[in-house]
Tab-separated table of C-alpha atoms in Angstrom:
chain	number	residue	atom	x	y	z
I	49	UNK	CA	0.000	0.000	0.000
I	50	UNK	CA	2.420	2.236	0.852
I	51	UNK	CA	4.540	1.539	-2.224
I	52	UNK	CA	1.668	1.950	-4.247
I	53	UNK	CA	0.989	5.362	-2.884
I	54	UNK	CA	4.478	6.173	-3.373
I	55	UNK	CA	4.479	4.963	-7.056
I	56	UNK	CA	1.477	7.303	-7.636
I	57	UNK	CA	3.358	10.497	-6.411
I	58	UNK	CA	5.622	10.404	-8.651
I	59	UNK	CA	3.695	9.189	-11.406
I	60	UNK	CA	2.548	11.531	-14.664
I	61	UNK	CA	-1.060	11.859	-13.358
I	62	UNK	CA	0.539	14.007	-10.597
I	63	UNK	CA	1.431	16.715	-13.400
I	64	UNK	CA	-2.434	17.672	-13.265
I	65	UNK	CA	-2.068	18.366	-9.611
I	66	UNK	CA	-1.605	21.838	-8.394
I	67	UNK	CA	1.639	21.963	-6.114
I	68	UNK	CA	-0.123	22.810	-2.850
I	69	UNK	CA	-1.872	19.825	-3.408
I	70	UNK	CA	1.791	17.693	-4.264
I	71	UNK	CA	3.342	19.217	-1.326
I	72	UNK	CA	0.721	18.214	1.058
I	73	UNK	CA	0.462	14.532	-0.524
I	74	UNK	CA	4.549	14.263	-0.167
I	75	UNK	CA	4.151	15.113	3.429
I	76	UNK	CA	2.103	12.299	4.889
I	77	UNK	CA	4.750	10.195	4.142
I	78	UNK	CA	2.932	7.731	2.775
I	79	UNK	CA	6.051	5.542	2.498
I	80	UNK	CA	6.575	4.970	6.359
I	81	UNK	CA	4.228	3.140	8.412
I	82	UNK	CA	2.045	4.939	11.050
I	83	UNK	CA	4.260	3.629	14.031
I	84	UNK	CA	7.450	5.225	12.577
I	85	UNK	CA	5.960	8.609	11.488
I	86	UNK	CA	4.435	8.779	15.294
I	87	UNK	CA	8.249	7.903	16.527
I	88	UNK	CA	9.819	10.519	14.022
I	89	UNK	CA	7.281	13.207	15.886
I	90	UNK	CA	8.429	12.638	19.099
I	91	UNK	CA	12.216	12.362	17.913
I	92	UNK	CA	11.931	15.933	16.018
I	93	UNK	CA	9.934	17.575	19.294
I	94	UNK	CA	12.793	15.961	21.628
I	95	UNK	CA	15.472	17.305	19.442
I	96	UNK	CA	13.367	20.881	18.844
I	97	UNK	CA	13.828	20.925	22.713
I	98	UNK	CA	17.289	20.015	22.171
I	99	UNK	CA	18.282	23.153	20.266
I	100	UNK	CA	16.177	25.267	22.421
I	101	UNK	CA	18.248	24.146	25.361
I	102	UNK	CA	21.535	24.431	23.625
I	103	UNK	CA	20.490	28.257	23.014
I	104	UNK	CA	19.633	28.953	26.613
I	105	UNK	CA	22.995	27.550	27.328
I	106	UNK	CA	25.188	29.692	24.628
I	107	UNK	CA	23.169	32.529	26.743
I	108	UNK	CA	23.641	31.769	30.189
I	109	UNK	CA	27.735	30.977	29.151
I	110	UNK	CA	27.599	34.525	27.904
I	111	UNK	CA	25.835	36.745	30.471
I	112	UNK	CA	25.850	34.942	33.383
I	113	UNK	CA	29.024	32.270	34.267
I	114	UNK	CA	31.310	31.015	31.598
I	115	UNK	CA	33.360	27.928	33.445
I	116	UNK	CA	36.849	27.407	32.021
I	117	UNK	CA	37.542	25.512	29.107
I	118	UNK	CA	38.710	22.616	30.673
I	119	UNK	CA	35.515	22.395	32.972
I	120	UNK	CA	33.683	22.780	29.852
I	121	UNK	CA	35.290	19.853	27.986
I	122	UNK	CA	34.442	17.347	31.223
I	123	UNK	CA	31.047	18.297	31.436
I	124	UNK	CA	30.111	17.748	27.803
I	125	UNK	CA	32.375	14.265	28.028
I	126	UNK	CA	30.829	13.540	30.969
I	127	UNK	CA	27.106	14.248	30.617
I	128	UNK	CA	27.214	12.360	26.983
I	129	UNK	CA	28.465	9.015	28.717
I	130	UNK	CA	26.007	9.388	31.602
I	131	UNK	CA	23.355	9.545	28.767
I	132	UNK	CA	24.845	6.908	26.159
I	133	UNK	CA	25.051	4.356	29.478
I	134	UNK	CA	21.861	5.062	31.136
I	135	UNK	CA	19.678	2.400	31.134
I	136	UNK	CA	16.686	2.539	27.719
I	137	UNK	CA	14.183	0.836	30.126
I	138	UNK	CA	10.796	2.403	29.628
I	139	UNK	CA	9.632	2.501	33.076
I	140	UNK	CA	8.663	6.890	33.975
I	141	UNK	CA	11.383	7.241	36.138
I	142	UNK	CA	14.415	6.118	34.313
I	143	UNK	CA	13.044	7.946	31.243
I	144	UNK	CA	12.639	11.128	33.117
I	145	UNK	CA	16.331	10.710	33.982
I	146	UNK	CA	17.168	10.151	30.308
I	147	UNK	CA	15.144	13.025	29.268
I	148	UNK	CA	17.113	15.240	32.569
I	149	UNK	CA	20.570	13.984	30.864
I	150	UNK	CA	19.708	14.765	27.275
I	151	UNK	CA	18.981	18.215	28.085
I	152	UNK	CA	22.257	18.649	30.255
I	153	UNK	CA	24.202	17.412	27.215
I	154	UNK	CA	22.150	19.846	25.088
I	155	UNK	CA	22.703	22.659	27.457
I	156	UNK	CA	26.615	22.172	28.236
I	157	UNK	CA	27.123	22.128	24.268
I	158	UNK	CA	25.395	25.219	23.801
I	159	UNK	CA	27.622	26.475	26.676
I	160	UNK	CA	30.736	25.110	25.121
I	161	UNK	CA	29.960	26.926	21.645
I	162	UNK	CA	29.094	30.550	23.525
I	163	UNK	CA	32.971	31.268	22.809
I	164	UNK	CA	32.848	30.562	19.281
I	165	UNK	CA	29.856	32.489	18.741
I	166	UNK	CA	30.539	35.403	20.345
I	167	UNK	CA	33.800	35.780	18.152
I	168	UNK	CA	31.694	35.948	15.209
I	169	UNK	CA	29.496	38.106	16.287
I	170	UNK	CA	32.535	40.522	16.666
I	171	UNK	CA	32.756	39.961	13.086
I	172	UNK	CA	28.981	40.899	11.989
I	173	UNK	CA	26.014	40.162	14.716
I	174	UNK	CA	23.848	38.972	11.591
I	175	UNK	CA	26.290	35.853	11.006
I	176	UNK	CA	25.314	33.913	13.917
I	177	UNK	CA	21.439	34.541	13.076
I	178	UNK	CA	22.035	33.822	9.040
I	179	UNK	CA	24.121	30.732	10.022
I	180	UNK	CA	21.340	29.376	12.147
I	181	UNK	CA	18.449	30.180	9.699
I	182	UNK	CA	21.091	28.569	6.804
I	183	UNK	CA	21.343	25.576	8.977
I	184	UNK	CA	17.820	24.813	9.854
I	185	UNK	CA	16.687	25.143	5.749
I	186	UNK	CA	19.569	22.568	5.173
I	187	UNK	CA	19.066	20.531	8.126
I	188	UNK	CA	15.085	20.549	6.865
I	189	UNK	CA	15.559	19.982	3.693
I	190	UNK	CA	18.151	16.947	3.857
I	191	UNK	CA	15.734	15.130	6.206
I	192	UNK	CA	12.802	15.842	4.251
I	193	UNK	CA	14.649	13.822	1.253
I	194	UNK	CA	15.760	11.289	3.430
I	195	UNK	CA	12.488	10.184	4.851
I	196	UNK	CA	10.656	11.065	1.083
I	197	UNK	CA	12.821	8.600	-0.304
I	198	UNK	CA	11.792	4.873	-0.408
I	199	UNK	CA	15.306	4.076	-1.358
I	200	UNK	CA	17.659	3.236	1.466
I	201	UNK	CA	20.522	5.319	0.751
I	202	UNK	CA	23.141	4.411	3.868
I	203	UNK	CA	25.044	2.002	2.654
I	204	UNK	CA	26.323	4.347	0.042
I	205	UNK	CA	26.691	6.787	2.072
I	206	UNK	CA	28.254	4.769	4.981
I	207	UNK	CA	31.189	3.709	2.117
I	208	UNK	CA	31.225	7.314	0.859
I	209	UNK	CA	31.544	9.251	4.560
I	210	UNK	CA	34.586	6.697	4.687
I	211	UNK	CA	36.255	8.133	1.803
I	212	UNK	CA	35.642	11.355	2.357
I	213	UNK	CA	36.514	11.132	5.913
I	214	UNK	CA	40.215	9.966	4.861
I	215	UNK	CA	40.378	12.802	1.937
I	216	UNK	CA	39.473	15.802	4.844
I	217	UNK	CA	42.292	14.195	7.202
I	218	UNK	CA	44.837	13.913	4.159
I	219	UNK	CA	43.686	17.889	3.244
I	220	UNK	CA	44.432	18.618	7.114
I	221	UNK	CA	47.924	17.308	6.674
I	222	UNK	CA	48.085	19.531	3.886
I	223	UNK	CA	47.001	22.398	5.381
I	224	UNK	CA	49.054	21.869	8.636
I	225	UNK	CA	52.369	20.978	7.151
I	226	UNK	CA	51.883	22.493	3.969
I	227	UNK	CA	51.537	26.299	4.510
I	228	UNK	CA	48.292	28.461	3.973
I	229	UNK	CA	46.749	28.253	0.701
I	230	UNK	CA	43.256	29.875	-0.220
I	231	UNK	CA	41.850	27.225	-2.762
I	232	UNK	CA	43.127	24.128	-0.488
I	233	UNK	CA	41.513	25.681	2.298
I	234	UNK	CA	38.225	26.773	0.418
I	235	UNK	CA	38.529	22.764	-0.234
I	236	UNK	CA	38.873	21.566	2.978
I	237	UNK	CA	35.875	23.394	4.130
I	238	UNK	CA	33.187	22.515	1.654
I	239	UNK	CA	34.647	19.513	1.987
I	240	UNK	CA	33.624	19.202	6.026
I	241	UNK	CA	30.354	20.738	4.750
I	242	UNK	CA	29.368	18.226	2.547
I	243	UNK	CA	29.967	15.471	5.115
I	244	UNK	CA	27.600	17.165	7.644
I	245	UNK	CA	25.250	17.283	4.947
I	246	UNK	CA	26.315	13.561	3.851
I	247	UNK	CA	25.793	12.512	8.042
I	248	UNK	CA	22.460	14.340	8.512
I	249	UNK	CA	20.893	12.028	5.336
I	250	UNK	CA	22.986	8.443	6.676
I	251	UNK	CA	22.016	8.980	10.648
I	252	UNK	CA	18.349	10.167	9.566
I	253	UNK	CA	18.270	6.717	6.936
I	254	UNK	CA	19.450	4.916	9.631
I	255	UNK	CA	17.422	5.945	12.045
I	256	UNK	CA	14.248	5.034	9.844
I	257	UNK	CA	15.856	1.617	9.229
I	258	UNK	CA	15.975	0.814	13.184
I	259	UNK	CA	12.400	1.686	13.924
I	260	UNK	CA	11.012	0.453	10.868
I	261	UNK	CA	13.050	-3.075	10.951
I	262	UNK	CA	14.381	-3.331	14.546
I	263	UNK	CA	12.192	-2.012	16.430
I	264	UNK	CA	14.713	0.675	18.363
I	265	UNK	CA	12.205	3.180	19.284
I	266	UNK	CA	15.022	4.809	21.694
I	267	UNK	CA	13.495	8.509	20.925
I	268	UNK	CA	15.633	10.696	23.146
I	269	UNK	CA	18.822	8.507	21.667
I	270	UNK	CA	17.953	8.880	17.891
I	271	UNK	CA	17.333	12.554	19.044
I	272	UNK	CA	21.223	13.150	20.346
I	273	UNK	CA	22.533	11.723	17.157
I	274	UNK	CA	20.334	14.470	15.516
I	275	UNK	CA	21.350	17.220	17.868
I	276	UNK	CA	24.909	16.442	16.705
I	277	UNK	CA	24.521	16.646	13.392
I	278	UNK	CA	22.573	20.166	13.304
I	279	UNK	CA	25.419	21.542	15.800
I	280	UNK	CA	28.339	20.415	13.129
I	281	UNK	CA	26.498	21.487	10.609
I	282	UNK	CA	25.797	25.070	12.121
I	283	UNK	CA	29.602	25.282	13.084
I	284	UNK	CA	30.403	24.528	9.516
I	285	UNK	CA	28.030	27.298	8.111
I	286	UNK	CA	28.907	29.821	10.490
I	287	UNK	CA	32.878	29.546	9.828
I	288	UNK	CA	31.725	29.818	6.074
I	289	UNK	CA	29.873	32.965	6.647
I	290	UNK	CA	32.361	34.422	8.885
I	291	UNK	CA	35.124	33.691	6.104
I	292	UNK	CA	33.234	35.477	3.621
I	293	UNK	CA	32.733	38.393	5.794
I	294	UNK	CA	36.062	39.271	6.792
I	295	UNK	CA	36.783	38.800	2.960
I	296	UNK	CA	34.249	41.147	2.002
I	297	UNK	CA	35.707	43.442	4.883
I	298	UNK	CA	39.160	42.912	3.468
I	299	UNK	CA	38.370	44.049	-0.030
I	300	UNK	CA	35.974	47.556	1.548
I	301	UNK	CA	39.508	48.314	3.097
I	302	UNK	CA	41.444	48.533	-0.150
């Protein structure tokens, strides 16, 4: 049934449809089962609540106690393995807990990137703001594709994050050993971009693939995976925008 419906979507009849009408059909997801799509709600809400907590945190490490760096580094270690070993039981109380420790991961990354953020703002206040809007159309649009698709993408991926993973580290060598250069290093950063954008479709595939066939329901887990995918990503954008902005503030000086 599903399959069917799928078929149909992208058949030629759907040319006489207006594209409201297209839109709205694409997004009941006709090619998931109602289970999954009620597991991918609660998975985007938790990790909604994710980002909202990260943000309080960039605040609160900016206008009200920034710890060390050091400190900074133990508590995000730390609160991650307290999460990753609790206990998935689904009794109220040990979810609570889970749900306690997601947001104190959540909230000590946000705290960890205040530093980062606040030197771009130095740059231009509107970077941080563009880099988050850039992210969240990207982030949106990436999943959308990846749960639209009936085709199970991951494995290519999988092998192709692999490759590209050992091409970045062999264009950090470069970089570090090999002096400055402005096209390597344009290189080495849409390369990183393009395997935050290659992570959010394989985690997101994946993630469909262990509900749908394993039954791993785990929402607050397939939520931290997604929470640190949209902060790479937004780190990634926002060193891209800040790069063209002091370039643009370079050439205004001339």
């Amino acid at each position: 049934m599903a399959s069917t419906s799928n078929r149909n979507f992208f058949s030629s009849n759907m040319t006489q449809i207006p594209m409201d009408e297209k839109i709205r059909i694409a997004l009941q997801f006709n090619n998931l089962s109602q289970s999954t799509k009620q597991t991918l709600t609660k998975v985007y809400c938790a990790l909604a609540i994710g980002i909202l907590t990260a943000t309080v945190g960039v605040l609160f490490s900016m206008f009200i106690y920034r710890p060390g760096f050091l400190m900074t580094l133990l508590l995000v270690i730390g609160s991650a393995i307290l999460f990753a070993t609790t206990p998935r039981t689904q009794d109220y109380k040990t979810q609570v807990k889970r749900f306690t420790l997601f947001n104190l991961v959540t909230f000590v990354t946000g705290m960890s990137s205040s530093g980062l953020i606040e030197l771009y703002m130095d740059i231009n206040s509107s970077i941080v703001l563009n880099a988050f809007m850039a992210t969240c159309g990207i982030f949106i649009s990436f999943t959308l594709f990846s749960l639209l698709t009936n085709k199970r993408l991951y494995i290519f991926i999988g092998s192709s994050l692999a490759s590209l993973s050992i091409g970045i580290f062999v264009l950090a060598l470069t970089r570090l050993f090999g002096g400055y250069s402005e096209p390597l290093d344009q290189l080495f950063i849409l390369a990183i971009l393009a395997s935050s954008v290659l992570f959010i479709i394989f985690d997101t595939q994946i993630m469909v693939h262990r509900i749908e066939n394993l039954g791993e329901k785990d929402v607050l887990f397939h939520a931290f995976i997604l929470f640190y995918d949209f902060v790479d990503l937004f780190r990634v954008i926002l060193k891209i925008l800040a790069k063209k902005e002091n370039k643009n503030n370079n050439k205004s000086r001339r």
